[in-house]
Coordinates of C-alpha atoms and ligand atoms in Angstrom, one line a residue:
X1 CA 0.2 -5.3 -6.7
X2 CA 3.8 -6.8 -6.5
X3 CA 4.9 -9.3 -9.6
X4 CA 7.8 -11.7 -9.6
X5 CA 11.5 -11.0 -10.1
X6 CA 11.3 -13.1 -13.6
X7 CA 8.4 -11.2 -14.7
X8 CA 10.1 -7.6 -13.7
X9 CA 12.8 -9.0 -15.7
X10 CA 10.5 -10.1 -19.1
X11 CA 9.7 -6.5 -18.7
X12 CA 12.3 -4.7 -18.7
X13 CA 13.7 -6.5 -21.6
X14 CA 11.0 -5.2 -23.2
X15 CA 11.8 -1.4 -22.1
X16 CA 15.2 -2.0 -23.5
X17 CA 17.2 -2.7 -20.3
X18 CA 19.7 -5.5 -20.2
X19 CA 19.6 -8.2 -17.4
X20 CA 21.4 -11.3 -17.3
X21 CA 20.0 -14.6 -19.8
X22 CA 17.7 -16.6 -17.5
X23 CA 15.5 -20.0 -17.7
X24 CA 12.1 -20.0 -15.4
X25 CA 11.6 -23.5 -14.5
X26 CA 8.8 -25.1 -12.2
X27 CA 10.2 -28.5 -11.7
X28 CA 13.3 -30.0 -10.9
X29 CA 13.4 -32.3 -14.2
X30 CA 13.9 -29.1 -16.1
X31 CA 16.8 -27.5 -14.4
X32 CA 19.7 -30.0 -16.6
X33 CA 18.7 -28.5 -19.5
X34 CA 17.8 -25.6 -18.2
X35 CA 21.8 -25.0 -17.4
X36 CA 22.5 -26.8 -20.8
X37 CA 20.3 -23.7 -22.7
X38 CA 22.4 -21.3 -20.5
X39 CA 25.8 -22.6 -21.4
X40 CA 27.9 -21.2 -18.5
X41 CA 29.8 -23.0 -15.8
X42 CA 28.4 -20.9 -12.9
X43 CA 25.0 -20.9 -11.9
X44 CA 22.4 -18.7 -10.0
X45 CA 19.4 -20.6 -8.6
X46 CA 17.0 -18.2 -7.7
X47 CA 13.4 -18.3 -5.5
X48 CA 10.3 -16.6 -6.9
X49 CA 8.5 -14.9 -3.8
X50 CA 7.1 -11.6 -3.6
X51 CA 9.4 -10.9 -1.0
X52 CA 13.2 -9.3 -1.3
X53 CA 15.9 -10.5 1.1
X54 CA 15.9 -13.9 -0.9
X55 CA 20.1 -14.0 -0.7
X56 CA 19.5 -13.7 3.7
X57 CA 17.0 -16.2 3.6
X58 CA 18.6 -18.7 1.4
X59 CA 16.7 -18.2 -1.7
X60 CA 19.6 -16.9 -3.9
X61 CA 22.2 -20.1 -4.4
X62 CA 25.2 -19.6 -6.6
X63 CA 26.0 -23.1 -8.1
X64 CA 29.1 -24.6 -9.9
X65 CA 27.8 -27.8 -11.2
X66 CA 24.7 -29.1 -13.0
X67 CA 24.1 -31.0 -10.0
X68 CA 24.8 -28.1 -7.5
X69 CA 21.6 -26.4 -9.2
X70 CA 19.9 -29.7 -9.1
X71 CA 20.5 -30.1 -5.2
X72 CA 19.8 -26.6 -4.6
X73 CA 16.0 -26.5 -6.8
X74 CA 15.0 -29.7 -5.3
X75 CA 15.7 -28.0 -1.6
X76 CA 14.0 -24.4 -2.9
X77 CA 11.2 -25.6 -5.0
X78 CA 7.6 -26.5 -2.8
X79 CA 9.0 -25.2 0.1
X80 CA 8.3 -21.8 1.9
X81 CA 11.3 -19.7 1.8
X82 CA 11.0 -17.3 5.2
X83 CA 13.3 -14.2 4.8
X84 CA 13.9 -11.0 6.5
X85 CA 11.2 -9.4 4.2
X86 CA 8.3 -12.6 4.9
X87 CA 6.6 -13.5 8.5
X88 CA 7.4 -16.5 10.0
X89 CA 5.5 -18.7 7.9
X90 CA 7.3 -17.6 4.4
X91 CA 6.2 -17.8 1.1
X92 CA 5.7 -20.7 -0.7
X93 CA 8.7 -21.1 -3.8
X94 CA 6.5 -22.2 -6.8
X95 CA 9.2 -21.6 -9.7
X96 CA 12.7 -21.1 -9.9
X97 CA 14.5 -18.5 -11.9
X98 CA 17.6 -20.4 -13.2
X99 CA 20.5 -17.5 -14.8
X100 CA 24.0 -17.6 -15.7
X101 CA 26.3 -16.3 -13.2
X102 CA 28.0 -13.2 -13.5
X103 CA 31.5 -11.2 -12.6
X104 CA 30.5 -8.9 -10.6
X105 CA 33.1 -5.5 -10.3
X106 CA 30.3 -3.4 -8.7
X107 CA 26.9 -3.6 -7.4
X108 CA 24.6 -0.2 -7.5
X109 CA 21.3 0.6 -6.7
X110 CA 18.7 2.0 -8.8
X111 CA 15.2 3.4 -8.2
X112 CA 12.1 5.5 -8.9
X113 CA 9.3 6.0 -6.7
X114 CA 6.8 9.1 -6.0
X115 CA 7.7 10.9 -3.7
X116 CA 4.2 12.8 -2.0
X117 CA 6.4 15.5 -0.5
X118 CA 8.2 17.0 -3.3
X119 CA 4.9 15.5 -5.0
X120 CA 7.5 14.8 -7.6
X121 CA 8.9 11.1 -9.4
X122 CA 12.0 10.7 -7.3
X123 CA 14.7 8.7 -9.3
X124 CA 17.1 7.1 -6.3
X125 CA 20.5 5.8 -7.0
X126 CA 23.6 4.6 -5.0
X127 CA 26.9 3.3 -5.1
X128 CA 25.7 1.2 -2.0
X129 CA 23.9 -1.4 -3.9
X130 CA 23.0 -4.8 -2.9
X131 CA 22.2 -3.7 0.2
X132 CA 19.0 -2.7 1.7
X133 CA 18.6 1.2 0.9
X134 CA 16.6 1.9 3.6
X135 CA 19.6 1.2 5.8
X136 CA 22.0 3.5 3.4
X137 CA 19.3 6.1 3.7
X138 CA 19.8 6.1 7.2
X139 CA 23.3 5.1 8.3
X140 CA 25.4 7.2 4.9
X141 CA 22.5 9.4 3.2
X142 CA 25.7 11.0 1.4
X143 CA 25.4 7.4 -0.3
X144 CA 22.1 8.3 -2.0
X145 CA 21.8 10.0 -5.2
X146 CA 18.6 12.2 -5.7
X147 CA 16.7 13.8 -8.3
X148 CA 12.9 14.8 -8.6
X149 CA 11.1 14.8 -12.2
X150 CA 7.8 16.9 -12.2
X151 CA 5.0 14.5 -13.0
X152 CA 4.0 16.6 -16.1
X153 CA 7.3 16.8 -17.1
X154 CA 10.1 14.3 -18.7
X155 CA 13.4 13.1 -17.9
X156 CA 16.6 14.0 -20.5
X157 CA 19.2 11.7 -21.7
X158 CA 21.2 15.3 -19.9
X159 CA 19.6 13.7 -16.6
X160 CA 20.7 10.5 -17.3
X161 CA 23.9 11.1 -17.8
X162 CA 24.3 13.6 -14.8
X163 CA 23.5 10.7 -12.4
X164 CA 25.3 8.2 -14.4
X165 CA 29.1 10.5 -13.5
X166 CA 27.9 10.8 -9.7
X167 CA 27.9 7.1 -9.5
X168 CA 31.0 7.1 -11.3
X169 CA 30.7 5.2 -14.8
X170 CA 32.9 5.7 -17.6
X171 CA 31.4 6.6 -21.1
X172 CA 30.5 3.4 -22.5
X173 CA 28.8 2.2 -19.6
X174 CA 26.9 5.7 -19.4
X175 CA 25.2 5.2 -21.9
X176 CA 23.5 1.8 -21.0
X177 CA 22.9 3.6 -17.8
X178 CA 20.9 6.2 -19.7
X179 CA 18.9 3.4 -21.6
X180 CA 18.2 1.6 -18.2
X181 CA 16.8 4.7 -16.4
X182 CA 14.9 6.0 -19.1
X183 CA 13.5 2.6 -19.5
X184 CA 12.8 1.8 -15.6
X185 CA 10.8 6.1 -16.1
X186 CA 8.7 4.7 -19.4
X187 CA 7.8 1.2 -17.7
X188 CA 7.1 3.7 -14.3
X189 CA 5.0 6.1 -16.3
X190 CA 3.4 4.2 -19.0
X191 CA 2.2 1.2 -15.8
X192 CA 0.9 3.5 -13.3
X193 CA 3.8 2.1 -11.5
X194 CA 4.5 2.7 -7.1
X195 CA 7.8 1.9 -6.9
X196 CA 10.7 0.4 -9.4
X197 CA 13.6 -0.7 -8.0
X198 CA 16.9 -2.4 -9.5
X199 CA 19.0 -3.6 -6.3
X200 CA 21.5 -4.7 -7.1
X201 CA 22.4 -3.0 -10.5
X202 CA 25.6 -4.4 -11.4
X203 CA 28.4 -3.9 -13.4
X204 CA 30.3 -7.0 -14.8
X205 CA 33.8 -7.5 -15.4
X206 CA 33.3 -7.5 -19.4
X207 CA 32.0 -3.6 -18.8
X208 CA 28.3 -4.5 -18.8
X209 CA 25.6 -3.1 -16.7
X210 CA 22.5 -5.6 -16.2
X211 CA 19.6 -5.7 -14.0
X212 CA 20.4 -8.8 -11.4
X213 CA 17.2 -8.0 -9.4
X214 CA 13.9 -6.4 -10.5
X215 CA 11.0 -5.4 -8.1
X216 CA 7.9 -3.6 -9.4
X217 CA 4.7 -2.2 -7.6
X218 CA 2.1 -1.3 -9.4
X219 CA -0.9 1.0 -8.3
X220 CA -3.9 -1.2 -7.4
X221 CA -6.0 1.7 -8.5
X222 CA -4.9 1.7 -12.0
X223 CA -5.0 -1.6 -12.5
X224 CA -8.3 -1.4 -14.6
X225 CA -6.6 0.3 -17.3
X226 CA -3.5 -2.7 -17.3
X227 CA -4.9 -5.8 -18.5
X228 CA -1.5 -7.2 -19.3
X229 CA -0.1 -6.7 -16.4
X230 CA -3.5 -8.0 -14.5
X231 CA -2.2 -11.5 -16.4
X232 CA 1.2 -11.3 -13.8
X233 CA -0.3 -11.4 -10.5
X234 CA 0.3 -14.5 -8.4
X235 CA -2.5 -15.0 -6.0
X236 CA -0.5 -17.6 -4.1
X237 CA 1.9 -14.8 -2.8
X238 CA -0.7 -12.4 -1.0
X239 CA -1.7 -12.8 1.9
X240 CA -5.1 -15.4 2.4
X241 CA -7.6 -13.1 4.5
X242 CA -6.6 -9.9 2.1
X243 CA -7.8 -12.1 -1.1
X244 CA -10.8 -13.0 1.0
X245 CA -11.6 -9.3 1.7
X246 CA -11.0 -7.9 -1.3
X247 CA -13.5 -10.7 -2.5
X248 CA -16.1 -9.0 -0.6
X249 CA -14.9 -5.6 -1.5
X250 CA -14.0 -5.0 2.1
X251 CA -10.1 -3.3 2.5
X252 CA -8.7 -5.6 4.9
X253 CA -5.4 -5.1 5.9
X254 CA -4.0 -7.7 9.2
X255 CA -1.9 -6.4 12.2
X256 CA -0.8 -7.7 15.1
X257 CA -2.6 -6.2 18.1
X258 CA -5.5 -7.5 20.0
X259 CA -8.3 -5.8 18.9
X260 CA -10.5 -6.8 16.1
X261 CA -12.1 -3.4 14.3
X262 CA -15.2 -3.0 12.2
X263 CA -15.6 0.5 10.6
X264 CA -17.4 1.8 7.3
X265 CA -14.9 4.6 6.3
X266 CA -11.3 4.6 5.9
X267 CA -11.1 7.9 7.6
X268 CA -12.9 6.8 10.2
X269 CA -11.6 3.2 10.6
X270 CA -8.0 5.3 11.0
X271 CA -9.6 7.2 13.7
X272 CA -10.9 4.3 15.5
X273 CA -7.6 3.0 15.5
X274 CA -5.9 6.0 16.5
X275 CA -8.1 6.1 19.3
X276 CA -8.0 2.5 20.2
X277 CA -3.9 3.1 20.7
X278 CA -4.2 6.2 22.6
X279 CA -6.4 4.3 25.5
X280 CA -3.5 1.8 25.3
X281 CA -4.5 -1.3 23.3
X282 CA -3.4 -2.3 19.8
X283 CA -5.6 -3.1 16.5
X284 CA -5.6 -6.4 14.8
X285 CA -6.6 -5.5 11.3
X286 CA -7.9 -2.4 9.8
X287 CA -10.7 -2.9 8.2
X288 CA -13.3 -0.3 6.1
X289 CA -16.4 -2.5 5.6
X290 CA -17.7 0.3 2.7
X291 CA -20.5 3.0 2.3
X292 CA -23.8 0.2 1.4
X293 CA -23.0 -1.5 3.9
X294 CA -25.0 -5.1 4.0
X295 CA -25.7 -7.8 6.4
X296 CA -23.8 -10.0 4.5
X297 CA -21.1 -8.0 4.4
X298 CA -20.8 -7.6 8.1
X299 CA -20.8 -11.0 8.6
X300 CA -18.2 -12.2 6.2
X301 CA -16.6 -8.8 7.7
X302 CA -16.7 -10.9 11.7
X303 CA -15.4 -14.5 10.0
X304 CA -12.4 -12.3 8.8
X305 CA -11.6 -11.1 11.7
X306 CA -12.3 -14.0 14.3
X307 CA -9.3 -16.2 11.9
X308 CA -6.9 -13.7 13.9
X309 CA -5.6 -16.4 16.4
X310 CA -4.5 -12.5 18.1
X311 CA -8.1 -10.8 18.3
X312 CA -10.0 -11.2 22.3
X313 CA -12.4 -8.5 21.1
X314 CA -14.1 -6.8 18.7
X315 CA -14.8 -2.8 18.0
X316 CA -17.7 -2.1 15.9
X317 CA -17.8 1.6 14.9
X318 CA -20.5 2.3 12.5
X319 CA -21.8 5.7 11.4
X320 CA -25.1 5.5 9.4
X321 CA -25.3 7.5 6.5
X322 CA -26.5 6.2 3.5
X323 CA -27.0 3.1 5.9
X324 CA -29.7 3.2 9.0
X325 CA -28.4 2.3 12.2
X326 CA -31.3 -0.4 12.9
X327 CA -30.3 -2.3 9.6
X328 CA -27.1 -2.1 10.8
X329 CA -28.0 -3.4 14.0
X330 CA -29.9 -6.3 12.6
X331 CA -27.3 -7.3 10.2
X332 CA -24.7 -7.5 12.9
X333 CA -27.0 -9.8 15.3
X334 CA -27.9 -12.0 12.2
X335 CA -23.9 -12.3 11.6
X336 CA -23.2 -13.3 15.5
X337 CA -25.7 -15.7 15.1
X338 CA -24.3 -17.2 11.5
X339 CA -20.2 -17.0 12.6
X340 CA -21.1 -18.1 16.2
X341 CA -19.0 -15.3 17.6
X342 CA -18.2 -15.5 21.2
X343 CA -15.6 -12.7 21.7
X344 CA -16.3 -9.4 23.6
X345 CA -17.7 -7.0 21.7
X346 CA -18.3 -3.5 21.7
X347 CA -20.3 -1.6 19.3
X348 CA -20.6 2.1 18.6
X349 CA -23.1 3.2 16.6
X350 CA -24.4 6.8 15.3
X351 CA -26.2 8.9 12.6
X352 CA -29.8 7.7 11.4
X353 CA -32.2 6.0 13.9
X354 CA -28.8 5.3 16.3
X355 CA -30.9 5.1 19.2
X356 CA -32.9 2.6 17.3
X357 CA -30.0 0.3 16.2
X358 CA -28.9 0.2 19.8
X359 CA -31.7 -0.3 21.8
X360 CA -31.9 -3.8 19.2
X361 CA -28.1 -4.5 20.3
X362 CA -29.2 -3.9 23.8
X363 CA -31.8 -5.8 24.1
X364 CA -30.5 -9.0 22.4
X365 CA -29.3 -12.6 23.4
X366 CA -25.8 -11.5 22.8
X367 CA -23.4 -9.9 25.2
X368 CA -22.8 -6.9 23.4
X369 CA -21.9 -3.7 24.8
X370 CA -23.6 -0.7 22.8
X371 CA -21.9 3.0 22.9
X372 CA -22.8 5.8 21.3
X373 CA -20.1 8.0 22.5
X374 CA -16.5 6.4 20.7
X375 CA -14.0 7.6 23.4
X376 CA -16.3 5.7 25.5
X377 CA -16.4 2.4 23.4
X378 CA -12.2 2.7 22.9
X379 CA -12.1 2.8 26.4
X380 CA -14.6 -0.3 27.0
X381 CA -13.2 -2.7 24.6
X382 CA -9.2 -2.0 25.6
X383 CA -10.4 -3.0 29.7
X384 CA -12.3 -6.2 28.0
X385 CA -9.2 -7.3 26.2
X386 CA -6.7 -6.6 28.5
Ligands
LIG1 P1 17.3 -10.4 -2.9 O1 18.2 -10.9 -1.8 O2 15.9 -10.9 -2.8 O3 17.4 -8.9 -3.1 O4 17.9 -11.1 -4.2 P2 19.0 -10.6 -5.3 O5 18.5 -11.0 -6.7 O6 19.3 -9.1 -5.1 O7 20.3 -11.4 -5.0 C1 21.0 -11.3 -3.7 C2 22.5 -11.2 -4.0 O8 22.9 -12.4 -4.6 C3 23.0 -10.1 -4.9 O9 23.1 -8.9 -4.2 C4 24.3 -10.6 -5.4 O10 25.3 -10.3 -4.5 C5 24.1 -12.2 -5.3 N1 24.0 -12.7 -6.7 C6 22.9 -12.8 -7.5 N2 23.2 -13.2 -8.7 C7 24.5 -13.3 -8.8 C8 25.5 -13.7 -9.8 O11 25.1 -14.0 -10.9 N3 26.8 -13.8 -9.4 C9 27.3 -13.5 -8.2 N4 28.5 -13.6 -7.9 N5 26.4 -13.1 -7.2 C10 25.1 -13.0 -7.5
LIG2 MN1 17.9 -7.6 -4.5

């Protein structure tokens, strides 16, 4: 679960690292005294989308009048900012983060995430920040600063400090350094946190080192156990058929192929798609309709994935379990027959009373095209969408 840049912000105030005094407003009325609360004579007009890249897309406007930041919130605010991070149709801008602009001297880069190799907590930092790190990583990895923390282990102020004279600070700014990383490893730890990132981490010209960005992603899985930060999330921001899926507990996740799947098992709805690609088609979604699987399930699993305007076929790969196949089978003619479905489709079933469950498919209205055999059905529904 992603939050908001503001919201990052309110936290890590809380976790005792500085950023720079900002107003949230939601309607352009509010930005004059929104600068007047701020008392500066610079400006920094900022989108709220779960999306970085704002400053490429326009979403980042630096303002030297009260009427610059009025211009620039009555341009941002309703509208759907599209930036290098968003598809085509952006994100809708529903509040504004107004903050009083700073001197910049230097812009860093600072970062935690878990690495699964090392399995370790990798803290990232950089010289390089403000831009994306990805590209630093790859074009100057002698820009990245690393160092791995043992999950069941801590991080030292020694730590800190070691990082904090690779990137080059001086003592006094050191030791805010040391209170921002140990802060960004207690929100990181204490959250069940993915990935923490401060890009750019800057410091000013009056020797102070504040948070000008914040992204946080939290583990979806731990989210139980985090009420509070439950309260932050921003349903307008994700993407509509995921909501609508997760609804339904089905893990629906779009893409941008041609092939709409239908699999119980993550494992196996990988597989299915691994398959799919190596007989030379491409998968629209991925999408693990669960163990119990029911009828109703299925067919709010087929709406789903007929809204792709991409999809000119369907894969159903089901392997009855817990479920039997001719339950299955009935539950998938019942959900044709409520969505109206009219693309190809192909349907693979196997495991208890198969042969049942497809003679039913077989033997239908529909034009459906039963396999028991997968390679076979990859094959079948890649020459029907081609
Ligand atoms: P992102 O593009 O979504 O990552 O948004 P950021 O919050 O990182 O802002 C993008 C860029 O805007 C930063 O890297 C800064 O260079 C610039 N910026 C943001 N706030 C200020 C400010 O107060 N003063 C100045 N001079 N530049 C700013
Ligand atoms: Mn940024």
């Amino acid at each position: 679960m992603h939050i908001h840049e503001y919201q990052a912000k309110r936290l890590f105030n809380d976790f005792n690292i500085q950023t720079p005094k900002g107003i949230l407003i939601d309607k352009i009325t509010k930005a004059k005294s929104a600068c007047d609360v701020l008392r500066s004579d610079v400006w920094v007009v900022k989108a709220q989308v779960h999306a970085g890249g704002r400053g490429k897309g326009g979403g980042v406007v630096l303002c030297r009048s009260v009427e610059e930041v009025e211009r620039a919130s009555q341009q941002l605010l309703g509208s759907q900012l599209i930036t290098p991070q968003t598809d085509s149709k952006g994100l809708l801008v529903g509040q504004l983060l107004i903050e009083a602009g700073q001197n910049i001297e230097r812009e860093l880069y600072l970062g935690l995430l878990i690495d699964r190799q090392t399995q370790k907590i990798t803290v990232l930092a950089s010289t390089e920040g403000g831009m994306e790190i990805e590209k630093v990583a790859s074009e100057t990895p002698d820009k990245i600063i690393k160092f791995g923390i043992d999950p069941l282990g801590s991080l030292s102020v020694q730590d800190c400090t070691l990082m904090a004279q690779k990137l080059g600070l001086n003592t006094e700014l050191t030791k805010q350094f040391n209170n921002t990383l140990l802060g960004l490893y207690e929100i990181f730890t204490q959250k069940d946190v993915n990935l923490i990132e401060i890009n750019p981490l800057i410091v000013t010209q009056e020797n102070q080192l504040l948070a000008l960005d914040g992204k946080i992603d939290f583990d979806d899985n731990a989210l139980y156990r985090h009420k509070d930060i439950v309260a932050l999330r921003d349903i307008s921001q994700e993407d509509e058929k995921e909501r609508l899926a997760s609804e339904y507990q089905l893990n629906y996740i779009s893409l941008d192929g041609s092939i709409g799947c239908m699999v119980n098992g993550a494992g196996l709805a990988m597989a299915t798609m691994d398959l799919i690609e190596h007989f030379g088609g491409s998968p629209a979604n991925f999408l693990d309709v669960g163990g119990g699987t029911t009828a109703d399930r299925v067919a709010k699993a087929f709406e789903l994935i007929q809204t792709e305007a991409n999809v000119k076929g369907i894969l159903v790969n089901i392997f009855g379990g817990i479920v039997r196949c001719d339950l299955i089978a009935q539950g998938i003619l019942q959900a044709i027959e409520t969505v109206g479905l009219t693309l190809p489709i192909v349907v693979r079933l196997e495991g208890t009373n198969a042969p049942k469950g497809l003679n039913l498919l077989d033997k239908s209205e529909f034009n459906i095209h039963v396999e028991s055999d997968l390679t076979k059905a990859a094959i079948k529904i890649v020459a029907l969408t081609k």
